[in-house]
XYZ file of C-alpha atoms in Angstrom:
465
model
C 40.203 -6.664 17.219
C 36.298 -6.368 17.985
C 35.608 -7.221 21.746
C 32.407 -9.359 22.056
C 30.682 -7.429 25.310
C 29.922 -9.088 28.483
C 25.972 -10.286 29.447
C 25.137 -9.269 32.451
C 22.688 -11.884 32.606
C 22.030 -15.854 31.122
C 21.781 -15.911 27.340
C 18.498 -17.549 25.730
C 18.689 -19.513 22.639
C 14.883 -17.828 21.737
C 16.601 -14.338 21.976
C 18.945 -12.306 20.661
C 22.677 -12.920 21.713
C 24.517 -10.059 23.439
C 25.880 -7.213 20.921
C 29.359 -6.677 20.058
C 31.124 -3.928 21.025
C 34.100 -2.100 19.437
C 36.066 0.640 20.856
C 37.137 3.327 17.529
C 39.966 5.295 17.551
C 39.471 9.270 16.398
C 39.831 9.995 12.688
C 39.879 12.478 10.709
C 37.752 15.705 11.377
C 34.252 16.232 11.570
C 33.768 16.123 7.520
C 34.498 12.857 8.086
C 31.591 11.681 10.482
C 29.539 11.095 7.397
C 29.853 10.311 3.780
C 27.079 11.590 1.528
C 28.553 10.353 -1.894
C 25.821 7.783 -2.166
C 22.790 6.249 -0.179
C 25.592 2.882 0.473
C 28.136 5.252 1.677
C 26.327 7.153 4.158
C 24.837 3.568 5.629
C 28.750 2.228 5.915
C 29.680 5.671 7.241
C 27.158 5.465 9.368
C 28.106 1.856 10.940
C 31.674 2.259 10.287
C 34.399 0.653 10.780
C 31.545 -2.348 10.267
C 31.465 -3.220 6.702
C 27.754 -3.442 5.275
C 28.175 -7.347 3.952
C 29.283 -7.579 8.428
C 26.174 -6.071 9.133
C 23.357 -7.475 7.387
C 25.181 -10.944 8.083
C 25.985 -10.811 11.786
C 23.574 -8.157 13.095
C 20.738 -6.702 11.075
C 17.504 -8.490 12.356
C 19.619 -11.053 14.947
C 21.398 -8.822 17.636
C 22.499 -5.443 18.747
C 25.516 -3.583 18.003
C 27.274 -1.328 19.779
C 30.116 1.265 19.106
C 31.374 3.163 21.977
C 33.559 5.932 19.713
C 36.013 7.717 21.307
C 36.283 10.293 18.768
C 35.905 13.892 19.402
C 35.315 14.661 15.441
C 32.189 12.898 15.414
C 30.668 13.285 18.827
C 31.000 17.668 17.605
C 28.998 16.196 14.479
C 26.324 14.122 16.604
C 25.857 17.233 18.897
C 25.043 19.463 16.004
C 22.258 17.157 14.971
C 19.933 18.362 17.550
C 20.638 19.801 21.288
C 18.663 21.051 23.780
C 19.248 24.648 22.974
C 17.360 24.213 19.934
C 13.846 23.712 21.661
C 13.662 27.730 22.186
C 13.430 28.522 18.811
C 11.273 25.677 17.432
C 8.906 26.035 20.027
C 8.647 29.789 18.343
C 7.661 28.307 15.032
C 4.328 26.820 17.055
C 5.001 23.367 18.213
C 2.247 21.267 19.843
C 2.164 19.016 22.660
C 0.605 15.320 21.461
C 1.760 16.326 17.621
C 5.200 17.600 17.766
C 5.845 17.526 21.864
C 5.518 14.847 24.156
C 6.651 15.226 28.135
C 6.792 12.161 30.047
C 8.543 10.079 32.498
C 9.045 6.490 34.386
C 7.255 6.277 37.282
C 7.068 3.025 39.135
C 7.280 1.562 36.053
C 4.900 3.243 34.203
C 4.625 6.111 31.265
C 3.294 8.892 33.230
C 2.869 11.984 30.377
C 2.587 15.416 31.291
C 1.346 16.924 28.532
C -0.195 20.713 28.658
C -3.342 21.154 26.570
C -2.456 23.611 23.470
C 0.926 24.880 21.956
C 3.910 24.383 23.399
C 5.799 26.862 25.560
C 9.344 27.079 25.829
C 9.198 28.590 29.766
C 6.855 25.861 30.892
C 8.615 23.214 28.894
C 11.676 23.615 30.421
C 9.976 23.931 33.853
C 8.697 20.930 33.234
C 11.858 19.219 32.563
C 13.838 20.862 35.575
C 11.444 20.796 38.296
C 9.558 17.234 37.463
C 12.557 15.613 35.838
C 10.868 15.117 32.507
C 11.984 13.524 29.480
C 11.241 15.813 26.235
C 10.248 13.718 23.104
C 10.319 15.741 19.762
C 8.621 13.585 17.175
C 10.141 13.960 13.667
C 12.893 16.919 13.788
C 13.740 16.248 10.245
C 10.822 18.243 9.579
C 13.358 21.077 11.374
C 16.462 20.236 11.541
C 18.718 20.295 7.615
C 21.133 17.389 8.694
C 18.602 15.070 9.815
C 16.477 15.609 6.804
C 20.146 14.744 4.944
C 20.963 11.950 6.313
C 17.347 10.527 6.914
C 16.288 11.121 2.897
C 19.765 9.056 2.485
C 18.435 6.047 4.041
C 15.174 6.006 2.574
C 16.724 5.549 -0.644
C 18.907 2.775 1.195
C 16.211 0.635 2.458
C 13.685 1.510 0.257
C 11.394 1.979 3.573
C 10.426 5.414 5.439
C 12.763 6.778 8.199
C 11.389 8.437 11.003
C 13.467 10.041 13.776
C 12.226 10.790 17.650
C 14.999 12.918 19.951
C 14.829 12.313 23.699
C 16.153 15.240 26.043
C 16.388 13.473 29.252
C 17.816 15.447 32.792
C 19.990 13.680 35.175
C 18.699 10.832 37.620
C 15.243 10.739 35.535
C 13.913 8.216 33.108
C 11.165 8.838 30.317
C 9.930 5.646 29.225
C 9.286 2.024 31.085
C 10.592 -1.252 29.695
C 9.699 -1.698 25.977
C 9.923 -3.165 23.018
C 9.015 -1.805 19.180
C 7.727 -2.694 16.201
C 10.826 -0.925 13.971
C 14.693 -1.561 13.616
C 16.545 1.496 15.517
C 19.551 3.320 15.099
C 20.888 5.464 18.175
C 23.040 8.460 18.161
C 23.975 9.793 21.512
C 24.163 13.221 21.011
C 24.425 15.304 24.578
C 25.449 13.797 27.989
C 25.550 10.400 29.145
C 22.361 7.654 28.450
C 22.412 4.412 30.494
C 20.703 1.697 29.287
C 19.781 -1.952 29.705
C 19.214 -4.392 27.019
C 16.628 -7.339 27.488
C 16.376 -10.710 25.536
C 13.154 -10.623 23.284
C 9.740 -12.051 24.461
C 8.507 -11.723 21.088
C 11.476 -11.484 18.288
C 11.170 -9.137 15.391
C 7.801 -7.890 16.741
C 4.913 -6.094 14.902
C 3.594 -4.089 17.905
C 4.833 -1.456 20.321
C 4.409 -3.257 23.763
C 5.355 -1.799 27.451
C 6.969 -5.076 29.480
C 7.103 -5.532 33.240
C 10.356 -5.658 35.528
C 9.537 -9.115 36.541
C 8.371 -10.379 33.278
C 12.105 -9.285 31.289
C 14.271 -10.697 34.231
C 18.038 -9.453 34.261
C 19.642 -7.429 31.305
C 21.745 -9.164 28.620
C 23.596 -5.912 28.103
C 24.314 -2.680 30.186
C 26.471 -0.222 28.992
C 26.515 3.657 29.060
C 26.460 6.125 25.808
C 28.804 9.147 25.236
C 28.077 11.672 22.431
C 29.808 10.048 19.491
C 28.414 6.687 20.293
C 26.055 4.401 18.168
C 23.699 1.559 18.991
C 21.617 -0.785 16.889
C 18.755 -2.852 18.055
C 16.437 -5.228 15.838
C 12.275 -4.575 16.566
C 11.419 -6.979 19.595
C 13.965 -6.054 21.866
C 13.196 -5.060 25.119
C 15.076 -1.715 26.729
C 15.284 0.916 28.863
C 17.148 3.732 29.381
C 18.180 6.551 32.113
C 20.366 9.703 32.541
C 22.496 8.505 35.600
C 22.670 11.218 38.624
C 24.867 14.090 39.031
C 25.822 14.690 35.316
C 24.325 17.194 32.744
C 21.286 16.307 30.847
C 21.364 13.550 27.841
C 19.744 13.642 24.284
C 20.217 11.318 21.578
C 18.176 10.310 18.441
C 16.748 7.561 17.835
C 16.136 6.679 13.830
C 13.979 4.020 12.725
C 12.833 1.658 10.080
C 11.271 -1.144 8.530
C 7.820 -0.730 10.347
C 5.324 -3.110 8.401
C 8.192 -3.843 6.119
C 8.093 -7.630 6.417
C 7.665 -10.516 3.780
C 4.505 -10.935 5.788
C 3.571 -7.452 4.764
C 4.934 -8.021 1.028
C 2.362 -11.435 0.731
C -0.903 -9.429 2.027
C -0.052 -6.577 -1.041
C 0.565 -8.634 -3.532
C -1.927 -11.524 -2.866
C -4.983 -9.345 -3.971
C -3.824 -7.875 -6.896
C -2.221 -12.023 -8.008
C -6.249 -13.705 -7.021
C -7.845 -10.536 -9.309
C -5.825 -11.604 -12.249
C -6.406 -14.866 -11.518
C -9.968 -14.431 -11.308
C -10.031 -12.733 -14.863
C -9.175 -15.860 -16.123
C -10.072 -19.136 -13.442
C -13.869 -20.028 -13.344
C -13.276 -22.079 -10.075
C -12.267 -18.551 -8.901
C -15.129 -16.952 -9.648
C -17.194 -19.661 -8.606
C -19.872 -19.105 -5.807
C -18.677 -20.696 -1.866
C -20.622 -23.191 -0.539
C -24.393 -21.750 0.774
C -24.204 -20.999 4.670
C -20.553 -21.034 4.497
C -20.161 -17.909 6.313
C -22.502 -19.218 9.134
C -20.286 -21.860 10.512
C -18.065 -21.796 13.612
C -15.399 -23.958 12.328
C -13.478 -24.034 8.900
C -15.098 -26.889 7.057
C -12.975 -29.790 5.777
C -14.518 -29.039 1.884
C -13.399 -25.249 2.065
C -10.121 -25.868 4.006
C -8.941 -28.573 0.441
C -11.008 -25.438 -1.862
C -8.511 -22.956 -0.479
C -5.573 -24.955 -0.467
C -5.881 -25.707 -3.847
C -6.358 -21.862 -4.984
C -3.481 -21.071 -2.921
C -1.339 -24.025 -4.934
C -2.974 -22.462 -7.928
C -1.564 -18.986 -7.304
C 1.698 -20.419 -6.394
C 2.197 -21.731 -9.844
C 1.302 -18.434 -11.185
C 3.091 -16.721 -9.138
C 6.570 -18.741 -10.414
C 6.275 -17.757 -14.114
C 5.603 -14.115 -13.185
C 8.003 -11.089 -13.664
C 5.804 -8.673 -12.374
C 4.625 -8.303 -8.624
C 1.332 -6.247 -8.652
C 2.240 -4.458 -5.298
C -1.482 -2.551 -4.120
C -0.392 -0.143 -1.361
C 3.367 -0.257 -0.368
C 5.150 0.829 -3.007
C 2.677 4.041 -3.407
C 2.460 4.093 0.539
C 6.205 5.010 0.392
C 6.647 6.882 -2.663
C 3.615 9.073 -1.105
C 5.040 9.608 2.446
C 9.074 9.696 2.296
C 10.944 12.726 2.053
C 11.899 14.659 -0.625
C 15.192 14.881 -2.290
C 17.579 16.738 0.115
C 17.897 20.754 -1.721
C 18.607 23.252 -0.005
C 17.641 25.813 -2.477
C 13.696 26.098 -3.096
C 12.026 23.133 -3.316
C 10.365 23.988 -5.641
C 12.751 24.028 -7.894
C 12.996 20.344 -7.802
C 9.898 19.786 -10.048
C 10.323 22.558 -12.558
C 11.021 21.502 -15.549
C 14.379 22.521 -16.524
C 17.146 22.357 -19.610
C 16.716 21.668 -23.327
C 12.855 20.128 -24.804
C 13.834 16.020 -25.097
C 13.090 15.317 -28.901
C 13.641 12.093 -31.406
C 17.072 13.073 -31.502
C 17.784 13.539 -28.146
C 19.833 11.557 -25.330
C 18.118 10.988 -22.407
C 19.004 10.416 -18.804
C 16.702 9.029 -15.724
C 17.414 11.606 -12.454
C 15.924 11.278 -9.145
C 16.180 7.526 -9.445
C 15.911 6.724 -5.753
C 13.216 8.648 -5.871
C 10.779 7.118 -7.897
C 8.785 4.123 -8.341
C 6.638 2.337 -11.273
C 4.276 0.012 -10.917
C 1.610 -2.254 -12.621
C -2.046 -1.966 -11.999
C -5.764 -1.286 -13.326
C -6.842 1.575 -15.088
C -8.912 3.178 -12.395
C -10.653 5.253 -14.898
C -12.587 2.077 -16.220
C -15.114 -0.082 -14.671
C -13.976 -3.330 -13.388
C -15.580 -5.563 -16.372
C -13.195 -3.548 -19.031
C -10.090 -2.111 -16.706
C -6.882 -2.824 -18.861
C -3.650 -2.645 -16.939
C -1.619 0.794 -16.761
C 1.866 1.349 -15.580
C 1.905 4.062 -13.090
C 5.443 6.184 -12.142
C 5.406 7.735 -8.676
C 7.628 10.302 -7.106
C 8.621 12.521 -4.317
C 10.142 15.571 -5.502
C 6.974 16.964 -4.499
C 6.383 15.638 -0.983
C 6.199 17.978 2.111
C 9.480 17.953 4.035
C 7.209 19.325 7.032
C 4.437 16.172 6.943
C 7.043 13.693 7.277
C 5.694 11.070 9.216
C 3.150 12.771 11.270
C 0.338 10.894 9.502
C -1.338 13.135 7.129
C -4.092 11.632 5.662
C -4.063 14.568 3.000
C -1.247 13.510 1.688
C -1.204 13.121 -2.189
C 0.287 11.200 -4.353
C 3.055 12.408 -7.495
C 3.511 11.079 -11.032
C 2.227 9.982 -14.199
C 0.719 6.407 -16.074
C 1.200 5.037 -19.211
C -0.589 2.251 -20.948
C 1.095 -1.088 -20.082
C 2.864 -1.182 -23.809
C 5.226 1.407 -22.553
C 6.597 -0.683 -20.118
C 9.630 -1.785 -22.087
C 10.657 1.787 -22.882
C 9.820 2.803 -19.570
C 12.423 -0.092 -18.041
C 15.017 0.924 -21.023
C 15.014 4.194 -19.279
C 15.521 2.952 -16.055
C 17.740 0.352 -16.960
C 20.810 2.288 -18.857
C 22.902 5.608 -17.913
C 21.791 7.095 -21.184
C 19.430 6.405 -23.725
C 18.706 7.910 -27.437
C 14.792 8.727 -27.794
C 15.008 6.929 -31.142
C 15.764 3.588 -29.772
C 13.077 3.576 -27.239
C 11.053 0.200 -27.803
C 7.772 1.806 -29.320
C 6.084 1.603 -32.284
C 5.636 5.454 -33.360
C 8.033 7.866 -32.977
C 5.521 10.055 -31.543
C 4.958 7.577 -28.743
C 8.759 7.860 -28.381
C 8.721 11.640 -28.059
C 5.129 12.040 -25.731
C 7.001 9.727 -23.361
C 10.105 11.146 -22.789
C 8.284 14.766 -22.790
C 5.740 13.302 -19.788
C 8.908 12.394 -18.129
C 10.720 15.630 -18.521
C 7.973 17.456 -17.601
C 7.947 15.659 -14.275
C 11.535 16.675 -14.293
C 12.282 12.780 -14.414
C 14.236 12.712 -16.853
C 16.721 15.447 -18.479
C 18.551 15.738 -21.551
C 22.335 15.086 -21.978
């Protein structure tokens, strides 16, 4: 039976409870650690023996969750992920510190980096980490390392959010970051070594900011506990923690694998509110009416435009309940644009060229890359704004660039193809079955029927069966 953990400290109704704790016996061997049949199974695989429906109930969002695995099979798998062995030959490949390298540690309660100016050398690097005793973050080794990328790609189609991955090579009796809290739901694998760490109640409960906390301000841990490679933690964003190598023992790296950054219903509103008051606009004078003259002068909200906005905001309500379609602005492109690509370990390539028979009237199609692709409604941005007529846009990723993965690249473009909004039952028939024929596709012309399944094939969308 699951074994709830001990506090170490007084629980607060404000915070998070302490995390259960379950003790696994070893099974199977290490093809086991993971299951890669679908996005669902490598999540419960993941978590396992916690079912998903257990999860998302008891834990995701509310409290931590710890497995202490006593499994030699999957601590092997965990240390292949990433070890410290592989910094040699990555820092070959020209890694830089800031970008790909950060070197760091705890003093006095403080982040104290010691970052070199330049590219990253392997000599001083390790130096650094045996003489000063300091913590090695790699940022994003899914850009490197095949397994991450694997599993990673796998849960971006499960949460329909980006993953991003940080390891942390930390030697014994050292500690690389202060107190915390972030802004993202993390996953820990413990990969090398031992990891000590201390879990704090929230100050500020699913938060939307990295923040640095103060000994005195976090008081005494809810949780302490020690990870072995094998082991997995969970922690919503908000809660505090820290975490050290203890003395005497080799060094320690795990992973740490995040999500759901800006991913809030908060987040959801502010996307689709502008593109709901546009269409509104189109079609409410008191919309498009003027505000009051020297409105934007006063210090306080005045009593007229406090009622005016309430009453547009009941307005778009109402609209909002007899709508099917939520005009999302940025984060369905922001995450179509910026998540990895399908995991191939052939040339990528290959994953957008066009392959198999021509799809014709006769044909039977089938939708590929599913997980991989969005559509969306919005405004022909090839007319002005008095005559823009709606246009579904499909995005993908089988183009991305494995190697920009979350290092903020602001050249990064965006994949796919638009149709005018009539298409959108065709487009959803396609989504919506296993298999399709051409000929029943819900558009007037046949050659409508044929352009749009050829569009799609040559995006490599959609192939024929």
């Amino acid at each position: 039976m699951p074994k709830k953990a001990k506090p170490t400290g007084k629980g607060k109704e404000e915070g998070s409870v302490p995390c259960k704790q379950l003790k696994i016996e070893a099974t199977g061997g290490p093809s086991s650690a993971l299951n890669f049949e679908s996005p669902g199974d490598l999540f419960e695989s993941l978590i396992s023996p916690i079912k998903t429906e257990t999860f998302f109930r008891e834990f995701w969002e509310k409290q931590p969750l710890l497995l202490q695995r006593d499994d030699p099979a999957v601590a092997t798998y965990y240390q292949s992920l990433f070890r410290l062995s592989d910094l040699k030959s990555l820092c070959s490949r020209g890694m830089y510190y800031g970008r790909d390298v950060n070197v760091c540690r705890c003093v006095n309660g403080k982040k104290k980096v010691l970052n070199k100016d330049g590219k990253v050398h392997f000599l001083q690097l390790r130096k650094d980490f045996d003489q000063k005793r300091a913590t090695i973050q790699f940022h994003q080794p899914q850009r490197f390392k095949d397994e991450l990328w694997r599993i990673q790609e796998k849960l971006e189609c499960y949460f329909g959010s980006l993953v991003g991955s940080n390891v942390y090579i930390t030697p014994a009796g050292s500690q690389g970051l202060p107190p915390h809290y972030d802004d993202v739901e993390v996953f820990i694998l413990q990969l090398e070594g031992e990891k000590h760490w201390r879990l704090y109640h929230p100050t500020v409960p699913l938060a939307r900011e990295y923040r640095v906390e103060s000994e005195g301000r976090i008081g005494t841990p809810a949780l302490e506990f020690t990870l072995k490679p094998g082991d997995f933690l969970y922690f919503p964003r908000g809660t505090i923690h820290q975490a050290d190598t203890p003395p005497g023992l080799a060094h320690s790296t795990h992973v740490t694998i995040s999500t759901y950054q800006n991913n809030s219903w908060g987040d959801f509103l502010l996307d689709t509110i502008s593109g709901l008051v546009f269409d509104t606009a189109k079609e409410d004078l008191e919309f498009r009416a003027g505000i009051p003259r020297q409105l934007l002068l006063q210090v306080d909200a005045t009593a007229v435009a406090t009622r005016r906005l309430s009453g547009f905001l009941r307005t778009l309500a109402d609209r909002l309940e007899g709508t099917k379609e939520l005009l999302s602005a940025d984060m369905k492109k922001d995450f179509v644009m910026n998540r990895l690509p399908p995991y191939y370990m052939g040339d990528q390539a290959e994953l957008s060229t066009p392959g198999g028979r021509l799809p014709r009237l006769d044909s039977t199609v089938r939708l590929q890359f599913k997980d991989h692709t969005i559509f969306t409604v919005g405004p022909d941005q090839d007319q002005s704004d008095e005559t823009q007529e709606k246009m579904v846009y499909i995005y993908h990723s089988l183009k991305n660039r494995r190697e920009t993965h979350m290092m903020g690249n602001d050249e990064t473009e965006s994949h796919g193809l638009r149709f005018p909004l009539s298409h959108m039952d065709a487009l959803k028939q396609i989504w919506g079955h296993s298999a399709i024929s051409v000929k029943d596709l819900k558009l007037t012309t046949d050659e409508e029927k044929e352009n749009l399944v050829l569009s799609l094939w040559t995006e490599c969308l959609i192939q024929v069966v």
